[in-house]
Short mmCIF file of C-alpha atoms and ligand atoms in Angstrom, two decimals:
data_model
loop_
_atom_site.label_atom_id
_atom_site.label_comp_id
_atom_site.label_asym_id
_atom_site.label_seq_id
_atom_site.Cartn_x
_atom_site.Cartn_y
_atom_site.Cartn_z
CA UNK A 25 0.00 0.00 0.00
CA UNK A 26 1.39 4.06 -0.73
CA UNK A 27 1.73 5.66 2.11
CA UNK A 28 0.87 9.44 1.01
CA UNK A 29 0.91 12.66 2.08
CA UNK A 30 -2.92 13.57 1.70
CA UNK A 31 -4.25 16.34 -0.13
CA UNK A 32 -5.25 18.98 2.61
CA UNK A 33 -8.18 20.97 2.33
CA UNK A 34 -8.88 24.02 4.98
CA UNK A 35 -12.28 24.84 6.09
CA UNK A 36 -12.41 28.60 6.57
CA UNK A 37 -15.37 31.20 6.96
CA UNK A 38 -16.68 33.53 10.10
CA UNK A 39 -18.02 31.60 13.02
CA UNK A 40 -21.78 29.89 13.15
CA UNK A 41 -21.58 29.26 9.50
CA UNK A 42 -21.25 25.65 10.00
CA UNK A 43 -17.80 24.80 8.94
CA UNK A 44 -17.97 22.50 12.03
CA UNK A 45 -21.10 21.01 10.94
CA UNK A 46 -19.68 20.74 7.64
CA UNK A 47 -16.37 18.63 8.89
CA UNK A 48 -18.46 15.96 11.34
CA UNK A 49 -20.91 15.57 8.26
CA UNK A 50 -17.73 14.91 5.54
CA UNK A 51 -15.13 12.99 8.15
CA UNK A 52 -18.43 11.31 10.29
CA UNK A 53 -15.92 12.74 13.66
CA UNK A 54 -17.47 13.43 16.42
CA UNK A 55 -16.72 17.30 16.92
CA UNK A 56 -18.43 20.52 18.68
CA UNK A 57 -21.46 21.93 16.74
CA UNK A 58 -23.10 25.16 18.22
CA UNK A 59 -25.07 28.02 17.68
CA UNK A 60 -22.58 30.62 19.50
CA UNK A 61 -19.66 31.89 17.66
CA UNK A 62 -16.02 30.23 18.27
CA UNK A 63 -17.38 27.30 19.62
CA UNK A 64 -14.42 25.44 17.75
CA UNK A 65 -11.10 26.99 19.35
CA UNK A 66 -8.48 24.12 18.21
CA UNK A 67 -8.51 22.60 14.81
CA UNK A 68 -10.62 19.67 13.82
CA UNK A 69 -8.12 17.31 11.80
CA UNK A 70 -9.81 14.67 9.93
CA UNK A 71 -10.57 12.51 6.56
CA UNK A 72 -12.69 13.34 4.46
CA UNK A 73 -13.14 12.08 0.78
CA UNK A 74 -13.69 13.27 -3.11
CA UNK A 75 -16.70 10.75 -4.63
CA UNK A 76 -15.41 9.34 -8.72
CA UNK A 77 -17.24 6.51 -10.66
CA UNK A 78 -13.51 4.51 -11.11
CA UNK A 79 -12.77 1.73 -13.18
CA UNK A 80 -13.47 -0.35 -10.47
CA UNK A 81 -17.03 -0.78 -12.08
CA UNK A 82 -15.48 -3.44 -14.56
CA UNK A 83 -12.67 -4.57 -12.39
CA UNK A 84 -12.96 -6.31 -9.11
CA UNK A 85 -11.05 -4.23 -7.27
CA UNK A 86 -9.28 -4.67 -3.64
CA UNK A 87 -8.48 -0.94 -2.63
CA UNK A 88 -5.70 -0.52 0.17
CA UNK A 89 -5.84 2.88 0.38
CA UNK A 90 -9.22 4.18 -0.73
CA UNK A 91 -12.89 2.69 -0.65
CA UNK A 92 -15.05 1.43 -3.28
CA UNK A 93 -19.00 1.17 -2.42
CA UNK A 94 -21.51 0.42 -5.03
CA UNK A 95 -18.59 1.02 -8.03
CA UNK A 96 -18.21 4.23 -6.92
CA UNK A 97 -14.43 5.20 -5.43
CA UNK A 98 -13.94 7.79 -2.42
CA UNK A 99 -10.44 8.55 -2.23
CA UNK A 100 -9.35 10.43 0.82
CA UNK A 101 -8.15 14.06 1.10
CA UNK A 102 -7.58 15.46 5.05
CA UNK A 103 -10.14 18.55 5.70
CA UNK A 104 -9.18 20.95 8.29
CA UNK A 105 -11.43 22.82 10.14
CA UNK A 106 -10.38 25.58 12.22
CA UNK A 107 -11.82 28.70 14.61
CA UNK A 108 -14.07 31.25 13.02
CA UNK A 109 -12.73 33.92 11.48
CA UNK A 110 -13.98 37.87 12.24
CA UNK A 111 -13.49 41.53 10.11
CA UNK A 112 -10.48 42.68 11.63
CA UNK A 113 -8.55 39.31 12.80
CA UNK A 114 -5.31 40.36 11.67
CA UNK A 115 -5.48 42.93 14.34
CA UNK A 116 -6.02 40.21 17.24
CA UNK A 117 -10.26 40.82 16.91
CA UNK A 118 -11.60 37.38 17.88
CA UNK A 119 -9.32 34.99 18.04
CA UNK A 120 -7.01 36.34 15.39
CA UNK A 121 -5.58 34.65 12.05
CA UNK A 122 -2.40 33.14 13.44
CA UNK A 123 -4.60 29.97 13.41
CA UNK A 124 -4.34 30.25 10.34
CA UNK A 125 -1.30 28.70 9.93
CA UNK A 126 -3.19 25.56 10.55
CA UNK A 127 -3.76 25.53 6.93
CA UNK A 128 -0.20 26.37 5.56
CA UNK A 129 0.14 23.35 3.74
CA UNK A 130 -3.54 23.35 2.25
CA UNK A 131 -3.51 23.84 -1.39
CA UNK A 132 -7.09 24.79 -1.41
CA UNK A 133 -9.93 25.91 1.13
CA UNK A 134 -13.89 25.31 1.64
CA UNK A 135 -15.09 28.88 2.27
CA UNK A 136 -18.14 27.94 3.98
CA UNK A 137 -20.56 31.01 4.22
CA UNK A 138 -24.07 31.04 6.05
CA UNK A 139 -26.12 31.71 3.01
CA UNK A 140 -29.19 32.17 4.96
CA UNK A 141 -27.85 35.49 6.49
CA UNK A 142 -28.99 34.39 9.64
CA UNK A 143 -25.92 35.33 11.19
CA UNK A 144 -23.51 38.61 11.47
CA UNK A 145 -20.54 39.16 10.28
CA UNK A 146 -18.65 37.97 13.89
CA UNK A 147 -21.45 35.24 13.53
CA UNK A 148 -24.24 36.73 16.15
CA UNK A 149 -27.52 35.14 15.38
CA UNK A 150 -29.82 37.56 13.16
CA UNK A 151 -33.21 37.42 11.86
CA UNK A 152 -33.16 35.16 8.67
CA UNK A 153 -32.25 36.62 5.56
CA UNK A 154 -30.80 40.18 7.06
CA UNK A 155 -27.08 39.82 6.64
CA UNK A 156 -25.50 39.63 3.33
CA UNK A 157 -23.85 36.78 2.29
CA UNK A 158 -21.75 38.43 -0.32
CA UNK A 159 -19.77 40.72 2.35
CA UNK A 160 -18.57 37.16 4.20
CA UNK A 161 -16.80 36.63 0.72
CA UNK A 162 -14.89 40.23 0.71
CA UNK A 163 -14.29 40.40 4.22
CA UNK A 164 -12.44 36.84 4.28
CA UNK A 165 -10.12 37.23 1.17
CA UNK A 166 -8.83 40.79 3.46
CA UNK A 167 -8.41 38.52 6.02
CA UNK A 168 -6.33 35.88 4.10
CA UNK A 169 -4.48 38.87 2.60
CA UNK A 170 -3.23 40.28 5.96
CA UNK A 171 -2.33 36.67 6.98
CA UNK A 172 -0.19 36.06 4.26
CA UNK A 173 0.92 39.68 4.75
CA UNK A 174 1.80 38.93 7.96
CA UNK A 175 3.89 35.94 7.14
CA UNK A 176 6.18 37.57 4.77
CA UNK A 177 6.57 40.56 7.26
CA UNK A 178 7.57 38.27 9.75
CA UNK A 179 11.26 38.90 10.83
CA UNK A 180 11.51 41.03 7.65
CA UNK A 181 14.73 42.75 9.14
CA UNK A 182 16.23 39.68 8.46
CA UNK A 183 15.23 38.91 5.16
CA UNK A 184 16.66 42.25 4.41
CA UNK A 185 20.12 41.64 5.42
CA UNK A 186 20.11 37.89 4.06
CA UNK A 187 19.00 39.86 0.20
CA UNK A 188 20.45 43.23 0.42
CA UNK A 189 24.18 41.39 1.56
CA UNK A 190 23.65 39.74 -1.90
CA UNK A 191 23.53 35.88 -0.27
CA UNK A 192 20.41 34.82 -1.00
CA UNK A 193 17.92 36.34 -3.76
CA UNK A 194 14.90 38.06 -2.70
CA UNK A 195 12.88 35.41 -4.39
CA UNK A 196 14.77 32.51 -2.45
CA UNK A 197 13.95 34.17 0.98
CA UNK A 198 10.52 34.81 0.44
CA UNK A 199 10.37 31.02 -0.43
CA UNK A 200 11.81 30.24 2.76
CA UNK A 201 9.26 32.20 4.54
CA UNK A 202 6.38 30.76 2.87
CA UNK A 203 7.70 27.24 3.35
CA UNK A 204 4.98 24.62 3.71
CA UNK A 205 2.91 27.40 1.55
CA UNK A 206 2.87 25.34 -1.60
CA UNK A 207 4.28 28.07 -3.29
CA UNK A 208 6.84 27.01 -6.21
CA UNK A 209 9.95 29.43 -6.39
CA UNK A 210 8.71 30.20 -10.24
CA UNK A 211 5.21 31.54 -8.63
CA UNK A 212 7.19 33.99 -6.37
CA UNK A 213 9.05 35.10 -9.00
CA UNK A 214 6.76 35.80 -11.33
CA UNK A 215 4.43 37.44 -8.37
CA UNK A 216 7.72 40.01 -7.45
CA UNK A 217 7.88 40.46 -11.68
CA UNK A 218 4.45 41.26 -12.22
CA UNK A 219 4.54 43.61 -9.27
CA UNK A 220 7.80 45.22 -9.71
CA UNK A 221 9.26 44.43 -6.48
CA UNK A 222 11.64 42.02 -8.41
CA UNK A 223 14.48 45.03 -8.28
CA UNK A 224 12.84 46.91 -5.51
CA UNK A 225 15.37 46.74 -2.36
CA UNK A 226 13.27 45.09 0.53
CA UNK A 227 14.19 47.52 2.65
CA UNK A 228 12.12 50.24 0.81
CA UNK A 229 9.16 48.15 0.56
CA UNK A 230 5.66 49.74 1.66
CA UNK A 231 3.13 48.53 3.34
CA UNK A 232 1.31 48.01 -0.10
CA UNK A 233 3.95 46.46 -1.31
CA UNK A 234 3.64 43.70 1.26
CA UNK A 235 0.23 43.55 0.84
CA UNK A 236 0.30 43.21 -3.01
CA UNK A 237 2.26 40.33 -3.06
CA UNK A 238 0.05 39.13 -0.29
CA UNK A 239 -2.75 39.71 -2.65
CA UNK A 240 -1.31 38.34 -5.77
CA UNK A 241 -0.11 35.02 -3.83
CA UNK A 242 -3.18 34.54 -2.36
CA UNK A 243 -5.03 34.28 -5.59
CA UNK A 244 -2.99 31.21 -6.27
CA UNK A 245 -4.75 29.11 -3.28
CA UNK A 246 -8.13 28.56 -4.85
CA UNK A 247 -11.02 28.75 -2.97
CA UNK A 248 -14.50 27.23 -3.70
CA UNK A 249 -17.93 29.32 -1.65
CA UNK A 250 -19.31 27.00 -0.17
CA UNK A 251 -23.68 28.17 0.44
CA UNK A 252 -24.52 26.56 3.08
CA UNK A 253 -27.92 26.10 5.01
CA UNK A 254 -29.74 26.27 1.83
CA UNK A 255 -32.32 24.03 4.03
CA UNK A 256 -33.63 27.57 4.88
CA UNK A 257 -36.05 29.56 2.61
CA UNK A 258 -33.30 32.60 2.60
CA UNK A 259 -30.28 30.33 2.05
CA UNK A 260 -31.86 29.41 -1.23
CA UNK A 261 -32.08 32.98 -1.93
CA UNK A 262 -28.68 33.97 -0.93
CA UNK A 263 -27.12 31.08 -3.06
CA UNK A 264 -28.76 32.19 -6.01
CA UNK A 265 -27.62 35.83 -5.27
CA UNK A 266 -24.01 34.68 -4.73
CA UNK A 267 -24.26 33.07 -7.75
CA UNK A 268 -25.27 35.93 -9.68
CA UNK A 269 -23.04 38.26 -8.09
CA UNK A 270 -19.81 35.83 -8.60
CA UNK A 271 -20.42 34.53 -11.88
CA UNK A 272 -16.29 33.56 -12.04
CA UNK A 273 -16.31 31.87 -8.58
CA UNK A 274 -17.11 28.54 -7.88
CA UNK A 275 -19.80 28.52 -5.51
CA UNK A 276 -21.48 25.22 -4.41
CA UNK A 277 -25.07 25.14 -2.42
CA UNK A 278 -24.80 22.98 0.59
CA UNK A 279 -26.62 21.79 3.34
CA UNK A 280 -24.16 20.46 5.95
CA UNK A 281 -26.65 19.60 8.47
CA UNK A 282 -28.73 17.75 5.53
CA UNK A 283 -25.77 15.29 5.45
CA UNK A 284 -24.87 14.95 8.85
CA UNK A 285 -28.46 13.44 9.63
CA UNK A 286 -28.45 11.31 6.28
CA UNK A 287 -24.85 10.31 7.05
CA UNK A 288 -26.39 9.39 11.02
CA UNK A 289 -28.69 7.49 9.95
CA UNK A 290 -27.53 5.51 7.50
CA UNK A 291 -24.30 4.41 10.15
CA UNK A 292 -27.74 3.69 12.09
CA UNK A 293 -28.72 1.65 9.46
CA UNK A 294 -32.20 3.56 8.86
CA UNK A 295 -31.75 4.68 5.18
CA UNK A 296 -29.11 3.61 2.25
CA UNK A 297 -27.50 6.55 1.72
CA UNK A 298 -24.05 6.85 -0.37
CA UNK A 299 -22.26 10.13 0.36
CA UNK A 300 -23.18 12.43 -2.34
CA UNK A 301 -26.05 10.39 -3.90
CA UNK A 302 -28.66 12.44 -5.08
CA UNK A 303 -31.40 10.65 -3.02
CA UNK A 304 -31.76 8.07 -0.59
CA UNK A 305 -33.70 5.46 0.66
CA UNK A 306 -35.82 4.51 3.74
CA UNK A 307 -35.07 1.49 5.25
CA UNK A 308 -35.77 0.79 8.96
CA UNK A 309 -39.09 1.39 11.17
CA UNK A 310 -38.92 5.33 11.35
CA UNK A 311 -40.97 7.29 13.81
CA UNK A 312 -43.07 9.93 12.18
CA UNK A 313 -41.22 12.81 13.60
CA UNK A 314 -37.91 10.96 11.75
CA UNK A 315 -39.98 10.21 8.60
CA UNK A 316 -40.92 13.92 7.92
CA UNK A 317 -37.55 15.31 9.10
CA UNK A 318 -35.80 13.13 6.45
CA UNK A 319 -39.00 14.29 3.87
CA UNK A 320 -37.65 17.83 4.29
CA UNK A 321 -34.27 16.79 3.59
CA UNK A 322 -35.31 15.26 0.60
CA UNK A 323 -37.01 18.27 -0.75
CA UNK A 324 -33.51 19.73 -0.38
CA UNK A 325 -31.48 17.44 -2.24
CA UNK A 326 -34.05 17.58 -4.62
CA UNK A 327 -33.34 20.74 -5.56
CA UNK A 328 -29.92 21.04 -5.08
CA UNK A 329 -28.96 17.20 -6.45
CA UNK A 330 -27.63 16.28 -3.00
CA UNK A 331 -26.25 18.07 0.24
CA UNK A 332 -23.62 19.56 -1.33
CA UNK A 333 -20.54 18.18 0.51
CA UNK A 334 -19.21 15.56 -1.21
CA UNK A 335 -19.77 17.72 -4.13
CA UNK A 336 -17.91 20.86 -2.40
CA UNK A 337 -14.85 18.40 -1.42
CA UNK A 338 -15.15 17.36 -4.98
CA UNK A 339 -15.13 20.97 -6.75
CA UNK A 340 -12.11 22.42 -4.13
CA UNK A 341 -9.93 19.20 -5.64
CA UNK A 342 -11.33 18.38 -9.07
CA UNK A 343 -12.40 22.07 -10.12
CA UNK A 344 -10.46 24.65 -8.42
CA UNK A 345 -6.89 22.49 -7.99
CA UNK A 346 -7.95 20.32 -11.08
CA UNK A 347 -6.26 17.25 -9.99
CA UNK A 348 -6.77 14.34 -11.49
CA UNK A 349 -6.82 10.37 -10.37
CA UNK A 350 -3.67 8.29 -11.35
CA UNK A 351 -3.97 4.26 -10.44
CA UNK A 352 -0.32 3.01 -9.88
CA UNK A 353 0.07 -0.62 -9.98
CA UNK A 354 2.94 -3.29 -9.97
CA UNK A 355 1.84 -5.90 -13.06
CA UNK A 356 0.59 -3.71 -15.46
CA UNK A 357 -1.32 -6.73 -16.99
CA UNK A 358 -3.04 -8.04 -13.70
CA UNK A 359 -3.77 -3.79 -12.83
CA UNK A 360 -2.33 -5.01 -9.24
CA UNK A 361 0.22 -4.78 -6.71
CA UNK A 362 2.64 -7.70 -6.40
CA UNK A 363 0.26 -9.41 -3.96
CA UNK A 364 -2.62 -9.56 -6.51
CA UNK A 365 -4.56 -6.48 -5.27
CA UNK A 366 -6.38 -4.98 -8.13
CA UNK A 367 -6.07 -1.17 -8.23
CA UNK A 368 -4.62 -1.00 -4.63
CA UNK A 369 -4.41 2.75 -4.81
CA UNK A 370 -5.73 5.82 -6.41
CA UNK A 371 -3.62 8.96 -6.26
CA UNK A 372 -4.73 12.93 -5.99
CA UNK A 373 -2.09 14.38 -8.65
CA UNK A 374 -2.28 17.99 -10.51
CA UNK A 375 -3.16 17.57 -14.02
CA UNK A 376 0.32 18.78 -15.00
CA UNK A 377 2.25 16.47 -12.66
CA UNK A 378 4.81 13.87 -15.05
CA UNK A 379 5.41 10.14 -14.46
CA UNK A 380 8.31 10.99 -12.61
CA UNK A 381 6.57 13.46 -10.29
CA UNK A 382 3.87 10.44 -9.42
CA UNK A 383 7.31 8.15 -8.75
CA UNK A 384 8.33 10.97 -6.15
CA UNK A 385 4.86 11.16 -4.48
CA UNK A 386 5.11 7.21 -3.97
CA UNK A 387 8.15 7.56 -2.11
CA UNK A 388 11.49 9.63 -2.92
CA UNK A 389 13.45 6.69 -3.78
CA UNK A 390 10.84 5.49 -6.68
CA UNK A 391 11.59 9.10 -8.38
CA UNK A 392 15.12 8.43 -8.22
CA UNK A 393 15.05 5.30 -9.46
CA UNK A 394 12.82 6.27 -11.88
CA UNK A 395 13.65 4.46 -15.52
CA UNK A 396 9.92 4.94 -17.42
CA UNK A 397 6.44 4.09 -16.87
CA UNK A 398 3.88 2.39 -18.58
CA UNK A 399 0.11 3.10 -19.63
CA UNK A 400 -1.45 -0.47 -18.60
CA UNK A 401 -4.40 0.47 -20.64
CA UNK A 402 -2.53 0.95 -23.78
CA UNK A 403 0.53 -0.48 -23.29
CA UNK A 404 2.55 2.55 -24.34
CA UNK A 405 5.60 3.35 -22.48
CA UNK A 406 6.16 6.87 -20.72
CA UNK A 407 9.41 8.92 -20.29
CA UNK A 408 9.81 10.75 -17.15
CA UNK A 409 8.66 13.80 -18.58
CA UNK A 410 5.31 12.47 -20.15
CA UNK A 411 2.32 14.11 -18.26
CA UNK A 412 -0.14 12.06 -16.85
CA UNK A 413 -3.77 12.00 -17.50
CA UNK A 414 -6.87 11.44 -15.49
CA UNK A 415 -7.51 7.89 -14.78
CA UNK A 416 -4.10 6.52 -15.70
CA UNK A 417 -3.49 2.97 -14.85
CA UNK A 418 0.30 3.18 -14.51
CA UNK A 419 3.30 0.97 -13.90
CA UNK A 420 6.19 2.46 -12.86
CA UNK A 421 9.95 1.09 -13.75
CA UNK A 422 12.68 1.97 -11.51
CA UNK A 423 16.16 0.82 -11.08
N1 GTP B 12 -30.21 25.31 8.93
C1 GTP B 12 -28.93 24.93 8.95
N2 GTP B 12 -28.18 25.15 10.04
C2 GTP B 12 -26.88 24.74 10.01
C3 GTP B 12 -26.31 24.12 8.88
N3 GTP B 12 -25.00 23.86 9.14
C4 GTP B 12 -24.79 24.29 10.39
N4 GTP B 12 -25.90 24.81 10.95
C5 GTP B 12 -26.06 25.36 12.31
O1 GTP B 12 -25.21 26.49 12.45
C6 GTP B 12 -24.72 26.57 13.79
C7 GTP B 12 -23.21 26.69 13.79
O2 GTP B 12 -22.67 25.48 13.35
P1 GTP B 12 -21.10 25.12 13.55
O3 GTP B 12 -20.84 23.97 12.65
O4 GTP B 12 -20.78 24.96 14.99
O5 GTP B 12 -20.45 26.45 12.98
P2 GTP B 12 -18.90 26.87 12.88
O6 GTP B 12 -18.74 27.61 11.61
O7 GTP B 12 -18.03 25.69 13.09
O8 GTP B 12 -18.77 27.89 14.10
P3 GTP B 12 -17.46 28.29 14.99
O9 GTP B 12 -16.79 27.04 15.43
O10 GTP B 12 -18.05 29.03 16.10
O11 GTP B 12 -16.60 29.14 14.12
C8 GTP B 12 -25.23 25.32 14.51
O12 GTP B 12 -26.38 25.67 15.24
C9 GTP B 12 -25.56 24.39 13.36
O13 GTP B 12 -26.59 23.46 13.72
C10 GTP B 12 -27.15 23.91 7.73
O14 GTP B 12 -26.74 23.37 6.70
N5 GTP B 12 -28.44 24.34 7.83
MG1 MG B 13 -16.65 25.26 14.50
#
């Protein structure tokens, strides 16, 4: 079996928007859900999983490191969820941003927003509909701008003599200080370029300048809306206005307490429920109380085509990061591991990752090794350079 890092996804927003609710209904942990703001103070850590029909439909598959349930795959990504987040956190308001740095090494975050407007902007209950949902989106991309401001400011007097003293290039620091970021040194560069800070000497550098590059980095760490509590008459009216208003964002209608009571009571074994199925099915001897709560859900999913929370997990890695799902194997003509294991594992890769870059994300020594691959489906060998593509079925050939 791979042992992998996991994707990581952060779970941002302002508090009582129900990124908590959100988590326990994706990762099925057992976390604190309430309706007072910063009930979560210490980050929820947990598994959660993107939903793909996978070849396993023709194959019979024996995943090690993912799970197949009615032919359809969930492979696992790690969601973070973390405090709420207030207007002015980067001055200490609430409990600040340095939490933040929870979700350094996420490559992409769940903005969950309370669609509904049932709740202020520091997450103070309100009367339905009477907040707007589209300040929640401005206020937290400020916030992740002074975060990431904050981080590159960060012993800046050092940075300055480690540049200006000519040992290290402005670029290289920066990429020291944003470490764990994700950022590749070409993406600083080009940020510094397009800005003109590439020449500027760090030492002159305004406050705007920080806050540029903040700005311009940030934009690099996708982020899907997530509109949830669209269970409520005004959260269906607030998703639709998001939508209209952000016509380039992704922005996915959820109901996070929809699938945290499906997700209940199918573990309860009273409905068949798949994560992310469009509809579900009654099973056990329901009270009516249970019968009609589950009714309502239904009317949801109806018109939404589900919770929305698989399908959120699914848009932050599949739309916004655009990964894709590579299948390496052993025998390329069994599709297994050496043990006979059919399609042990699926990976997470970016769409413009090469065969050798899968080798390294197996384990360092693979990409060293690394001689060719080879496309089980077709048969076709690939140099190290070849780029994979979604559902590759690949062997790898190392030294
Ligand atoms: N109607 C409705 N209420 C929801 C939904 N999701 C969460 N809630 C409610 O919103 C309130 C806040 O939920 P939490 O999940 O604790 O919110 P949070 O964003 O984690 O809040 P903090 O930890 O304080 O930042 C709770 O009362 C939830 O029951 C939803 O989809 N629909
Ligand atoms: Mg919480």
């Amino acid at each position: 079996m791979v042992v992998l890092e996991r994707v990581q996804i952060g779970i941002v927003g302002k508090p009582n928007a129900g990124k908590s609710t959100f988590f326990a209904a994706a990762t099925m942990k057992d976390v604190k859900i309430g309706p007072i703001p910063f009930t979560t103070v210490e980050p929820n850590v947990g598994i959660g999983y993107v939903r793909r029909e996978c070849p396993c439909r023709q194959l019979r598959c024996n995943p090690k490191s993912y799970v197949v349930l009615n032919g359809v795959c969930f492979i696992p990504v790690e969601l973070i969820d973390v405090a709420g987040l207030v207007p002015g956190a980067w001055q200490g308001r609430g409990l600040g941003n340095q939490f933040l740095d929870h979700i350094r090494r996420a490559p992409a975050l769940l903005h969950i927003v309370d669609a509904s407007g049932s709740t202020d902007e520091e997450g103070r209950i309100v009367k339905p509909g009477s907040h707007d949902p589209l300040r929640d989106v401005e206020f937290l991309e400020r916030e992740l701008d002074m975060w990431l401001t904050s981080i590159i400011r960060r012993d800046w007097d050092k940075a300055i003599r480690f540049s200006e003293y000519g040992k290290r290039s402005l670029a290289e620091v920066l990429m020291e200080k944003l470490g764990g970021l994700g950022y590749g040194r070409q993406q600083v560069e080009a940020a510094l370029e397009a800005l003109g800070l590439a020449k500027k000497p760090p030492s002159r550098w305004a406050d705007d300048d920080f806050l540029s590059l903040a700005r311009e980095l940030r934009r690099g760490r996708p982020v899907v809306i997530v509109a949830n509590k669209v269970d409520l008459p005004e959260g269906e009216e607030g998703y639709k206005a998001l939508k209209r208003a952000l016509p380039d964002r992704i922005v996915v209608p959820a109901s996070a307490e929809a699938e945290l009571a499906l997700r209940r009571a199918a573990a309860r074994g009273l409905i068949r429920y798949l994560p992310g199925d469009a509809d579900f099915e009654v099973l056990g001897n329901l009270t009516q109380q249970q019968l009609s709560a589950l009714e309502r859900i239904r009317e949801v999913m109806r018109k939404f085509g589900g919770t929305g929370v698989i399908a959120a997990v699914n848009a932050a890695v599949f739309d916004a990061l655009k990964y894709v799902v590579v299948y390496p194997v052993e025998n390329e003509h069994a599709l297994s591991d050496k043990n006979g294991n059919v399609l042990p594992d699926a990976l997470l890769v970016p769409s413009d990752a090469t065969a050798r870059d899968v080798a390294y994300m197996i384990h360092s020594e693979i990409g060293e090794r690394f001689v060719a691959a080879v496309d089980a489906t077709t048969g076709k060998r690939l140099s190290a350079e070849s780029k994979v593509r979604d559902g590759l079925i690949m062997k790898i050939i190392a030294r």
